[in-house]
Coordinates of C-alpha atoms in Angstrom, one line a residue:
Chain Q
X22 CA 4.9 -46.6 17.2
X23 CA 8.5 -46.7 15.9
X24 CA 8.3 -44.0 14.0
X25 CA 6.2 -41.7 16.2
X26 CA 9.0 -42.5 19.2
X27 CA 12.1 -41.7 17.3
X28 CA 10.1 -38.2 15.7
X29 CA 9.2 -37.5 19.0
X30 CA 12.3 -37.9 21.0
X31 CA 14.1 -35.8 17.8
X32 CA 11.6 -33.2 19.0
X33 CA 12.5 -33.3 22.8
X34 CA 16.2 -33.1 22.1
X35 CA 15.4 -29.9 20.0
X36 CA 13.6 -28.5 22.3
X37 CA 16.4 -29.2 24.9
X38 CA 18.7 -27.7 22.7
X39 CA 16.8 -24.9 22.0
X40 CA 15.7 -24.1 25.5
X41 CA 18.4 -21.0 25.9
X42 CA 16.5 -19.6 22.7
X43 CA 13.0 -20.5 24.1
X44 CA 13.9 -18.4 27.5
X45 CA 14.5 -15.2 25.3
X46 CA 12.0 -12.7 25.0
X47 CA 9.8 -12.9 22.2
X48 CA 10.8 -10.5 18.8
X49 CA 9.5 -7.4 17.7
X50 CA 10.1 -5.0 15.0
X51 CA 10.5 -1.4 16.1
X52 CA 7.9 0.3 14.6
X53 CA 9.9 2.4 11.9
X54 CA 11.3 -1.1 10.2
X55 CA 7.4 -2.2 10.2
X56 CA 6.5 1.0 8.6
X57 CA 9.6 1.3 6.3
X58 CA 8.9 -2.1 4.8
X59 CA 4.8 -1.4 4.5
X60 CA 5.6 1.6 2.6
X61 CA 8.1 -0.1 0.6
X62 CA 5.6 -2.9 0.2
X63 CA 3.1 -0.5 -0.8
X64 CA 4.9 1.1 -3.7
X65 CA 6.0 -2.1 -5.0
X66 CA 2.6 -4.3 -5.0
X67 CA 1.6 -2.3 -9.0
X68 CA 4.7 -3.6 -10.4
X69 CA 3.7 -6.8 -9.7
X70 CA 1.7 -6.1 -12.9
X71 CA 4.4 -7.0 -14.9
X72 CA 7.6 -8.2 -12.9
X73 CA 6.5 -11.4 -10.4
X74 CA 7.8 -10.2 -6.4
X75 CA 6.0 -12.4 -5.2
X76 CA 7.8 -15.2 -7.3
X77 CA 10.7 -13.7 -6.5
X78 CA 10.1 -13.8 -2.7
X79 CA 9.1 -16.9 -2.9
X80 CA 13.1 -17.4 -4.4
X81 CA 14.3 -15.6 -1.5
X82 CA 13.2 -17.3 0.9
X83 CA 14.2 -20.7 -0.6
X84 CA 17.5 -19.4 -1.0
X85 CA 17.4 -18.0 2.6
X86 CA 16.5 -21.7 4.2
X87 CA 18.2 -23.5 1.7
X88 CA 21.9 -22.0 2.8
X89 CA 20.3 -22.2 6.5
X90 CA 20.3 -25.6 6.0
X91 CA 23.7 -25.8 4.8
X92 CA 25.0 -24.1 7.6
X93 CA 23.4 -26.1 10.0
X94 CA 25.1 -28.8 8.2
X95 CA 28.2 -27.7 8.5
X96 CA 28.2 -26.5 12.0
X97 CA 26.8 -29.9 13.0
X98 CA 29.1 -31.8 11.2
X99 CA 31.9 -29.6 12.8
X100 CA 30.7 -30.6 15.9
X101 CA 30.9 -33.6 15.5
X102 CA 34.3 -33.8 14.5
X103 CA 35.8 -32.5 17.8
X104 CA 34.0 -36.1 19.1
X105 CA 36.8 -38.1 20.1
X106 CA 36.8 -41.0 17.3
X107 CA 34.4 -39.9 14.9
X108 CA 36.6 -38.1 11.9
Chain I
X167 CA 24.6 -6.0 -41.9
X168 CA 25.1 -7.0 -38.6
X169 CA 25.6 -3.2 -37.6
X170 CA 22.5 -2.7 -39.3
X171 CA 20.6 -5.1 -37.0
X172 CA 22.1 -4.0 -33.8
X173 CA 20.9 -0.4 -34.6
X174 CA 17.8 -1.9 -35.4
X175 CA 17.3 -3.6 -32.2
X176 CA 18.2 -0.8 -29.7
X177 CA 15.8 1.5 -31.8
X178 CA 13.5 -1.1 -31.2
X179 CA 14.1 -1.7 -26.9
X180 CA 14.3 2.5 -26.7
X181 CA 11.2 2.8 -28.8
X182 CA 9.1 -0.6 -26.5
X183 CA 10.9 0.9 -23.3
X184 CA 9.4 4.5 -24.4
X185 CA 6.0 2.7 -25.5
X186 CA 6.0 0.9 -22.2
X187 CA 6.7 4.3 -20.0
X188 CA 3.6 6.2 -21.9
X189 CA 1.2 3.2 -20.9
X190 CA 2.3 3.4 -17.5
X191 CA 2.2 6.8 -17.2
X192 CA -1.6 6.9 -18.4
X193 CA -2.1 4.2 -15.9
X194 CA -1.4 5.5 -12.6
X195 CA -4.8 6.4 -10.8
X196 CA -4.9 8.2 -7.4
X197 CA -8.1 8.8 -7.0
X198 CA -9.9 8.2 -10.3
X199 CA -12.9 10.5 -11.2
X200 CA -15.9 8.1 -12.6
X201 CA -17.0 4.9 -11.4
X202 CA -18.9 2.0 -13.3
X203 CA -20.3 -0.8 -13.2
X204 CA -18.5 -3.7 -15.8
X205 CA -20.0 -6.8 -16.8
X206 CA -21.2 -9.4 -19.3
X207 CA -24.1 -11.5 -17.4
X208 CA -24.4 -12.2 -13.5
X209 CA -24.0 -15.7 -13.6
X210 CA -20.5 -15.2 -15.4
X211 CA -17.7 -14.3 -12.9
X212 CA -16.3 -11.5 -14.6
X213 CA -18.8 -8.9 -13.4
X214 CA -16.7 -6.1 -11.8
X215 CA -16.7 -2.8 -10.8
X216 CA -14.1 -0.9 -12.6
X217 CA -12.9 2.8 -12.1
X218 CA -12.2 4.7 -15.5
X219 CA -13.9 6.7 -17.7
X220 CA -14.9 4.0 -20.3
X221 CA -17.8 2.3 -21.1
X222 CA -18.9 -1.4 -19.9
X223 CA -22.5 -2.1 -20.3
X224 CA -24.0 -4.9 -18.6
X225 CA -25.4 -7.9 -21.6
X226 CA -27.7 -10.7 -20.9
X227 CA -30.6 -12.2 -22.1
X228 CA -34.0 -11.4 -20.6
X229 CA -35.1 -13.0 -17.3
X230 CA -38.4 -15.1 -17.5
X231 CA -39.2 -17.9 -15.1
X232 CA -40.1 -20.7 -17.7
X233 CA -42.4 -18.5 -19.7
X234 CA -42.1 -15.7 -22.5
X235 CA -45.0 -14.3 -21.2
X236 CA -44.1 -14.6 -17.3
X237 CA -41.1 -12.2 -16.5
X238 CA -39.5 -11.0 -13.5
X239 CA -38.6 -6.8 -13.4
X240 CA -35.2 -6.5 -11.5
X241 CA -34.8 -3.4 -10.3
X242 CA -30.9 -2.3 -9.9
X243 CA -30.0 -0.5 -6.7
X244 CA -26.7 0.8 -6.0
X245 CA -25.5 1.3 -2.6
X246 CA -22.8 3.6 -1.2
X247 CA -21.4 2.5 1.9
X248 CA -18.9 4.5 4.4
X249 CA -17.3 2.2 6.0
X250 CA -13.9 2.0 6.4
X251 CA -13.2 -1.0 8.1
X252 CA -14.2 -4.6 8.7
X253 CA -15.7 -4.1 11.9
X254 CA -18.2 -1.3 10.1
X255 CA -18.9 -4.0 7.2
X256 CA -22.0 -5.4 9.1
X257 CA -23.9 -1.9 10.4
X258 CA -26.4 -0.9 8.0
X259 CA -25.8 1.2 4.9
X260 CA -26.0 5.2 4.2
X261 CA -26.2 6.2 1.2
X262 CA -28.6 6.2 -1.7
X263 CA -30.2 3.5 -3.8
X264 CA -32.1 4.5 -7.1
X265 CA -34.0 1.5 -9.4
X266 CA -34.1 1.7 -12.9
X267 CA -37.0 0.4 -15.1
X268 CA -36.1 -2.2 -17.6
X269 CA -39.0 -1.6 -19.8
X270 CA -37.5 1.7 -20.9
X271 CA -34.5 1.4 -20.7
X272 CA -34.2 4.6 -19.8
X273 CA -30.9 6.1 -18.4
X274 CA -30.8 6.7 -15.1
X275 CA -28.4 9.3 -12.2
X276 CA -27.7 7.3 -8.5
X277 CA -29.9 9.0 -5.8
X278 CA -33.0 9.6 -8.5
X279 CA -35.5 7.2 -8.7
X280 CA -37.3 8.7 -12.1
X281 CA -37.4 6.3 -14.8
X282 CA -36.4 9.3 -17.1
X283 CA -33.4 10.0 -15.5
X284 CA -30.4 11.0 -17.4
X285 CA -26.9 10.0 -17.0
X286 CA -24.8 12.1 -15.1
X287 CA -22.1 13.0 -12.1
X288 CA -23.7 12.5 -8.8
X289 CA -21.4 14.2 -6.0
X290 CA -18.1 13.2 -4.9
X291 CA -17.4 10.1 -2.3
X292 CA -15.4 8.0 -0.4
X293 CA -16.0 4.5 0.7
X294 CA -16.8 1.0 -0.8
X295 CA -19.4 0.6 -3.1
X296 CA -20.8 -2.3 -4.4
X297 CA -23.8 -2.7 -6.9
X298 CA -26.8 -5.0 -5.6
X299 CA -29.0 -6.6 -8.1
X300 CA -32.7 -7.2 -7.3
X301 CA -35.6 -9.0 -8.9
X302 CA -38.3 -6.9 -7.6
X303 CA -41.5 -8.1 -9.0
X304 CA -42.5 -11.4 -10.7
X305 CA -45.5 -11.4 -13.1
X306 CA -47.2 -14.4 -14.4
X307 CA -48.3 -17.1 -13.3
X308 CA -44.4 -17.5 -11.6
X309 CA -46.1 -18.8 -7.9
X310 CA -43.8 -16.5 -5.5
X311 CA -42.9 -12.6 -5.0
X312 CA -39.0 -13.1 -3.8
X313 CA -36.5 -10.9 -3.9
X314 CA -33.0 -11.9 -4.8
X315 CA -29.8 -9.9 -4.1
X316 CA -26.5 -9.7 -6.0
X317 CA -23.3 -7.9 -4.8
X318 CA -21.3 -8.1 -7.7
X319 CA -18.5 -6.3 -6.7
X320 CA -16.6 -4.1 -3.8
X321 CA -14.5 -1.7 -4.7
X322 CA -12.6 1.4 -2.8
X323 CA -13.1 4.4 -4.3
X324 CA -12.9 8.0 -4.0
X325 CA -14.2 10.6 -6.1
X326 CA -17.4 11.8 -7.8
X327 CA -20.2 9.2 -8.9
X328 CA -20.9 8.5 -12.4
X329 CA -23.5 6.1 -13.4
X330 CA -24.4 5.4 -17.2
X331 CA -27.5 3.4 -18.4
X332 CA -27.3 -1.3 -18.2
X333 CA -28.2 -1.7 -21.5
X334 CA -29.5 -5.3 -21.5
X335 CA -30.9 -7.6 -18.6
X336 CA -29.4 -10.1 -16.5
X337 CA -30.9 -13.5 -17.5
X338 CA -32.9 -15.2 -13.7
X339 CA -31.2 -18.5 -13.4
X340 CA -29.9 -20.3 -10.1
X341 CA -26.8 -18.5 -9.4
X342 CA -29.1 -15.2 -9.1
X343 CA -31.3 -17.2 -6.7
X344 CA -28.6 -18.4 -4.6
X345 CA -25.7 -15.9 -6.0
X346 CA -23.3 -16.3 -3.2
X347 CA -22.2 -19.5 -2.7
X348 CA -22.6 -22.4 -4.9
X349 CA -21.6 -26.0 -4.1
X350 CA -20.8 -28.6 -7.0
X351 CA -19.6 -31.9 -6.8
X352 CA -16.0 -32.7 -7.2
X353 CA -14.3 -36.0 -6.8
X354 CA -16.6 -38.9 -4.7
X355 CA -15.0 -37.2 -1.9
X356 CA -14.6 -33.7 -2.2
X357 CA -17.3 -31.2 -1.9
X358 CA -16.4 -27.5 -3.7
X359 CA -17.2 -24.3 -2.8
X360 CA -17.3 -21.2 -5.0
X361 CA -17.9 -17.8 -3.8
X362 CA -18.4 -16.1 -7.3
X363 CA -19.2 -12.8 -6.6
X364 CA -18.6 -11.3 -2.8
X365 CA -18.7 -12.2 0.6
X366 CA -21.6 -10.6 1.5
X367 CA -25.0 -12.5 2.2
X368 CA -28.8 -11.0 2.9
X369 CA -29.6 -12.0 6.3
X370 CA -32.2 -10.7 8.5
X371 CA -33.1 -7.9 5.2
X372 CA -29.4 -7.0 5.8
X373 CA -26.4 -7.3 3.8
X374 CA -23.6 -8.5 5.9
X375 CA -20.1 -9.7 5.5
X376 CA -19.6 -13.1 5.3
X377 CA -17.9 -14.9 8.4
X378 CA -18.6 -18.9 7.6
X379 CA -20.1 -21.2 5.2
X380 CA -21.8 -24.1 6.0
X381 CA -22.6 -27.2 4.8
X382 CA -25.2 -29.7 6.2
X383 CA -25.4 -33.1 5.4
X384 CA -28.5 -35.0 5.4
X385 CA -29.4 -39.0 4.8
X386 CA -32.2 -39.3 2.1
X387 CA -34.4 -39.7 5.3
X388 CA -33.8 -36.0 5.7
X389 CA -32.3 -36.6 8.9
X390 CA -29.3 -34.3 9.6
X391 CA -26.1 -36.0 9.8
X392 CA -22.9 -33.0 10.1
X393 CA -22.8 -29.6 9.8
X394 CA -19.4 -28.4 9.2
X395 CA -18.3 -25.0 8.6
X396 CA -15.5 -23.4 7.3
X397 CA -14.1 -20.1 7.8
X398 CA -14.4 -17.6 4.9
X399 CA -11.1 -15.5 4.1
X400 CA -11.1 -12.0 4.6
X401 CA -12.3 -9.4 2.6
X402 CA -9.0 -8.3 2.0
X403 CA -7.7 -11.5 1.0
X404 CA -10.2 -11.9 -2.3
X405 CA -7.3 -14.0 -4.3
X406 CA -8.0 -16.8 -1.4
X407 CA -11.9 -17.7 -3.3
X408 CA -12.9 -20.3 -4.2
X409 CA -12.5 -22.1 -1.6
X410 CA -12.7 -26.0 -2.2
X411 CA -13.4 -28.6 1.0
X412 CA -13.0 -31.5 1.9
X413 CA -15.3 -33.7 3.0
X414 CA -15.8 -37.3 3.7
X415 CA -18.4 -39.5 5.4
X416 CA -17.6 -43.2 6.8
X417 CA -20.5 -44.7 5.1
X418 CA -21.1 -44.5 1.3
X419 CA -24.3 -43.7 0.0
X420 CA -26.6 -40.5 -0.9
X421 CA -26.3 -37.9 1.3
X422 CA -28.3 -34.1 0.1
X423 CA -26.6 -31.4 1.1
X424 CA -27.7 -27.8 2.4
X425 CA -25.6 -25.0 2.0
X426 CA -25.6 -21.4 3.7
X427 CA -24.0 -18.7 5.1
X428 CA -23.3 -17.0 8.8
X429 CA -23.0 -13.5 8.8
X430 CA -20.5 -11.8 11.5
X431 CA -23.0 -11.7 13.9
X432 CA -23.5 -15.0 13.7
X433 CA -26.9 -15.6 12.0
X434 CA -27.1 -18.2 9.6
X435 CA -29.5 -18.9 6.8
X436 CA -29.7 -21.8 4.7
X437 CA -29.4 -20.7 1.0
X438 CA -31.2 -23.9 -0.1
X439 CA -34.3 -24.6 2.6
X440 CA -34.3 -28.1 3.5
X441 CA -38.1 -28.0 3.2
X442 CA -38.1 -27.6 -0.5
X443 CA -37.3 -31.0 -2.9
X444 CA -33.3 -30.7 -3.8
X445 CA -32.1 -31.6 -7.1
X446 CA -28.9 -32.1 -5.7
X447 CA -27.6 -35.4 -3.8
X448 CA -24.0 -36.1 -3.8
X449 CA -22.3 -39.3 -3.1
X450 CA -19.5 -39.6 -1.0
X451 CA -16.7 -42.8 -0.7
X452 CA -16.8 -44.9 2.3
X453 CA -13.9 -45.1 4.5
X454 CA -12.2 -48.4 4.1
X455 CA -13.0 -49.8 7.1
X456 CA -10.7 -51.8 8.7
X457 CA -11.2 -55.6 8.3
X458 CA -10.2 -58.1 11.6
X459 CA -7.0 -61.0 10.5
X460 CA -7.4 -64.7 11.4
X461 CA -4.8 -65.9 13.3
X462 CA -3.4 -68.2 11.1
X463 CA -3.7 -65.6 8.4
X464 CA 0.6 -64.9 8.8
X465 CA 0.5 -62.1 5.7
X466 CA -2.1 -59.9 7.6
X467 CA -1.3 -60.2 10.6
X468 CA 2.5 -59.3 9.8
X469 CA 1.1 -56.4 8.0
X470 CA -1.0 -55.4 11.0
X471 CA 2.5 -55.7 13.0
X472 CA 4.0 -53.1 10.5
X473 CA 1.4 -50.4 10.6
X474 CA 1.6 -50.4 14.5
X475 CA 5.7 -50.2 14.5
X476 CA 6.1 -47.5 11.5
X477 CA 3.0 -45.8 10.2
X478 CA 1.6 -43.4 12.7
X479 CA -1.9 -42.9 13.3
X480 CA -3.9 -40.1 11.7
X481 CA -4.1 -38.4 15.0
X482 CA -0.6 -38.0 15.3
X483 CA 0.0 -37.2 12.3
X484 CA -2.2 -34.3 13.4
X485 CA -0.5 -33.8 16.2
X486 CA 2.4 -33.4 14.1
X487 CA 4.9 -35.0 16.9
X488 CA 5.1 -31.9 18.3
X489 CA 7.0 -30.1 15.2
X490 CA 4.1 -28.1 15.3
X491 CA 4.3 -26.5 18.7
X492 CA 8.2 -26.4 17.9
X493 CA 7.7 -24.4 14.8
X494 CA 5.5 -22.1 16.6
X495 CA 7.5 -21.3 19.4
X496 CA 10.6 -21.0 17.4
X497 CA 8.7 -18.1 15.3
X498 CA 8.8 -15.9 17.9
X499 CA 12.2 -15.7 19.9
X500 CA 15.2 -14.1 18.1
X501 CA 17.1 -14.8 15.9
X502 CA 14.8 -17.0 13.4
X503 CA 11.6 -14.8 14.8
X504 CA 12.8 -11.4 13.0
X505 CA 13.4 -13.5 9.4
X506 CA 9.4 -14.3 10.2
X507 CA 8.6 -11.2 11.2
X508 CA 10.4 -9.4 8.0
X509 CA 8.9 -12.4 5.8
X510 CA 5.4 -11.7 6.8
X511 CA 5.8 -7.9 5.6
X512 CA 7.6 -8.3 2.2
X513 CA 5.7 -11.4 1.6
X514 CA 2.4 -9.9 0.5
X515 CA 4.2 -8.3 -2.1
X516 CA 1.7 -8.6 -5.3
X517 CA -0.8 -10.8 -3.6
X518 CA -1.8 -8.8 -0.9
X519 CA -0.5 -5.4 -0.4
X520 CA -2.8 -2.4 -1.1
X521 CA -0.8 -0.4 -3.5
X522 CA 0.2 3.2 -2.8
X523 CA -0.9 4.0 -6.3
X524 CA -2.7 1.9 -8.6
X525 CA -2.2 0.9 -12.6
X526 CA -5.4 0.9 -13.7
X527 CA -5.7 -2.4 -15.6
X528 CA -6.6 -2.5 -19.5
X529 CA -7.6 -6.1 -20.3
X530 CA -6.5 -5.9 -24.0
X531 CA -3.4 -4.6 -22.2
X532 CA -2.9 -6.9 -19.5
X533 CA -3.4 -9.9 -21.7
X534 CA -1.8 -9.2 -24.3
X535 CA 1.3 -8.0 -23.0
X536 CA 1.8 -7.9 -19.2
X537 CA 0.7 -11.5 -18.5
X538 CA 3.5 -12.4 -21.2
X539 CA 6.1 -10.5 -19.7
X540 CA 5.1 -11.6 -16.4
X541 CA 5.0 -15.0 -17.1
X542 CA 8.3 -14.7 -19.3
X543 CA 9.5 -13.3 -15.7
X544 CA 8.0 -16.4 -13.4
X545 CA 9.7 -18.8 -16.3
X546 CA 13.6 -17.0 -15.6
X547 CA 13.6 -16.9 -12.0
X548 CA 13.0 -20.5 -11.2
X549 CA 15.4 -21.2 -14.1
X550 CA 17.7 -19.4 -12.2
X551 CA 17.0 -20.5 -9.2
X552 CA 17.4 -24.3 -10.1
X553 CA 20.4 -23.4 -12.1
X554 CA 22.1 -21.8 -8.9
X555 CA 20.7 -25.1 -6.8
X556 CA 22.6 -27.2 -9.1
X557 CA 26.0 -25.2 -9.3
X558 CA 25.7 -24.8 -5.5
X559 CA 25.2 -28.7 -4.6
X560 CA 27.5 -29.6 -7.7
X561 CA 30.8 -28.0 -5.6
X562 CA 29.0 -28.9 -2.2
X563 CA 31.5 -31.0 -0.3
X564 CA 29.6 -33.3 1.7

């Protein structure tokens, strides 16, 4: 009961945060990025053969959330500073 | 000396990097000229399709249903389909279909059906092609005519047909009967499937993609208890197979189970008929049901108090507190929807992705060196990737 209460207000005060985001339109990639990166994607899928991409993607990406989530950090704790009485 | 070995070395990465460049080289394939059929025996999984100029006869032992004396005939058929697409997959096939006789062992040319064929080019094509495998007769004393069907394999190709004699038979055993899916048991709680060979099914006397498989669970009364069905992958997602479910029922006991297949269209057929005995009856774990506290009993009850306070119940766990419907809206407003967006394209990178060229793949090859390298290669990144993760959280200031 605890648990579920606490996860679900964390969720409501996201989603008021996040409700500037929310009332943006929804992405899309113009056409030519989608096709660049097909194309790309096509010419690169037979060296998979030898060098991993797909490992190496799967790096990327880790690397992309993982300094996400350090921004985030920072940024929050920045916030936080300008509190009155919180240093 | 130590001049001596340098000089030795970089004659040694020119000459592999040279090596390496040949191989390639031979190994791009546009559009390759001949198409075969690969194999060792049906029930193995490595029966494939390949497209190169090589030989790969089909081995096996010689089908009989119990008896030397009793055999079945299998015909082999070939079928060349023109479909393009997924939505095509289910419309009945053009093309041609030849049999070869078995007692001969004669050679045989796709679109002939004379035992004395010879081997040969037959015309030039696009489209998928897969090769069905029939038993076509059964002699003896064997009490039913069926006929079973195999796709082994599916394949794009384009270019001219070349079809070279089977050597040997394909041995009749239960995968051949029921080729397409087959359930064993796992765990006391886990129920896998395997699709071996494709995701195509005979239904209706028509071969059609694959859209579910089924599982029915009966008691040992033969009364039906669940039928649960899972989605098959698409086509163009073979690496997903097999698949392996879950499965558990609240009661333990003997359950059999029936297994099938529903086609795009939506018909279903049972690839074990429940009318016939099974051999196969799988036990599943019970639930731990949930047992009432006294009141006096201070240990249980306080634990009863915990689980309400802290640990969620399965349903909203499933619910996912509503992370879920976060996540999902968050994936498609900007900024974080483009990252998703450009994710979903690179990320099919060498699981996915239909080349632009293929490098046609030796096994000796592959094995030998390619898997090394490549593994060599999966070994370094992470290394690298765990050695930046320590460097970066080592001068991290919290």
């Amino acid at each position: 009961m605890l648990t579920t209460s606490f996860l679900t207000i964390l969720v409501w005060l996201i989603n008021i945060i996040m409700t500037p985001v929310f009332l943006l339109p929804d992405v899309s990639l113009p056409e030519n990025i989608t096709n660049a990166l097909s194309t790309a994607n096509s010419y690169l899928a037979p060296i998979d053969l030898v060098f991993p991409l797909s490992t190496l993607v799967a790096i990327l990406t880790l690397y992309v959330v993982i300094e996400g989530a350090i921004l985030l950090y920072k940024i929050t704790m920045w916030v936080l500073k300008k509190i009155p009485g919180i240093n | 000396m130590l001049e001596n070995t340098k000089k030795f070395l970089i004659i040694l990465l020119f000459s592999s990097i040279f090596l390496a460049l040949i191989l390639l080289g031979n190994k791009k394939v546009f559009a390759q000229e001949y198409f075969f059929a690969e194999g060792s025996a049906i029930d193995s999984d490595s029966v494939d399709l390949v497209m190169n100029q090589e030989e790969y006869p089909l081995t096996g032992a010689l089908p009989s249903c119990g008896q030397a004396d009793n055999r079945h005939i299998p015909t082999y058929n070939i079928h060349h389909g023109t479909f393009t697409d997924e939505d095509d997959l289910n419309t009945p096939f053009q093309g041609f279909t030849f049999s070869y006789d078995w007692e001969t062992l004669s050679p045989f040319v796709i679109g002939e059906t004379t035992q004395d064929a010879v081997e040969g080019v037959f015309g030039t094509y696009s489209g998928y092609f897969y090769v069905v495998f029939q038993v076509a007769e059964r002699l003896g004393n064997c009490s039913q005519d069926i006929k079973y069907y195999v796709v082994l394999n599916l394949r794009w190709f384009e270019g001219e047909i070349y079809v070279q004699e089977f050597e040997n038979e394909i041995p009749y055993e239960e995968s051949l009967a029921y080729p397409i899916i087959h359930i064993y048991p796992g765990n006391n709680d886990r129920v896998g499937v395997d699709i071996p060979f494709s995701y195509f099914a005979r239904i209706n006397n028509q071969l059609g993609l694959i859209k579910d498989v089924y599982i029915k669970v009966y008691d040992m009364t033969e009364t039906l208890l669940d039928t649960l069905y899972w989605e098959v992958p698409s086509i163009f997602n073979q690496f997903l197979i097999p698949l392996e479910i879950e499965y558990t029922h609240d009661t333990a006991g003997q359950y059999k189970i029936v297994y099938g297949v529903c086609s795009l269209d939506d018909v279903c057929i049972d690839l074990i008929p429940p009318t016939t005995p099974w051999n196969f009856s799988f036990t599943y774990t019970a639930i731990e049901q949930e047992t009432p506290c006294e009141w006096y009993d201070i240990f249980c009850q306080g634990k009863k108090l915990f689980d309400t306070l802290f640990i969620p119940t399965s349903e909203e766990v499933e619910w996912g507190f509503g992370f879920k419907q976060l996540y999902e809206k968050i994936q498609t407003k900007p900024p974080f929807g483009y990252g998703f967006l450009v994710y979903d394209l690179i990320s099919g990178v060498g699981n996915e992705t239909e080349g632009a060229f293929e490098l046609e793949e030796l096994t000796p090859i592959t094995d030998q060196i390619f898997t090394p390298i490549r593994t060599a290669f999966v070994w370094l990144l992470w290394f690298l990737f765990f050695w930046f993760l320590i460097k970066r959280f080592k001068h991290f200031e919290f």
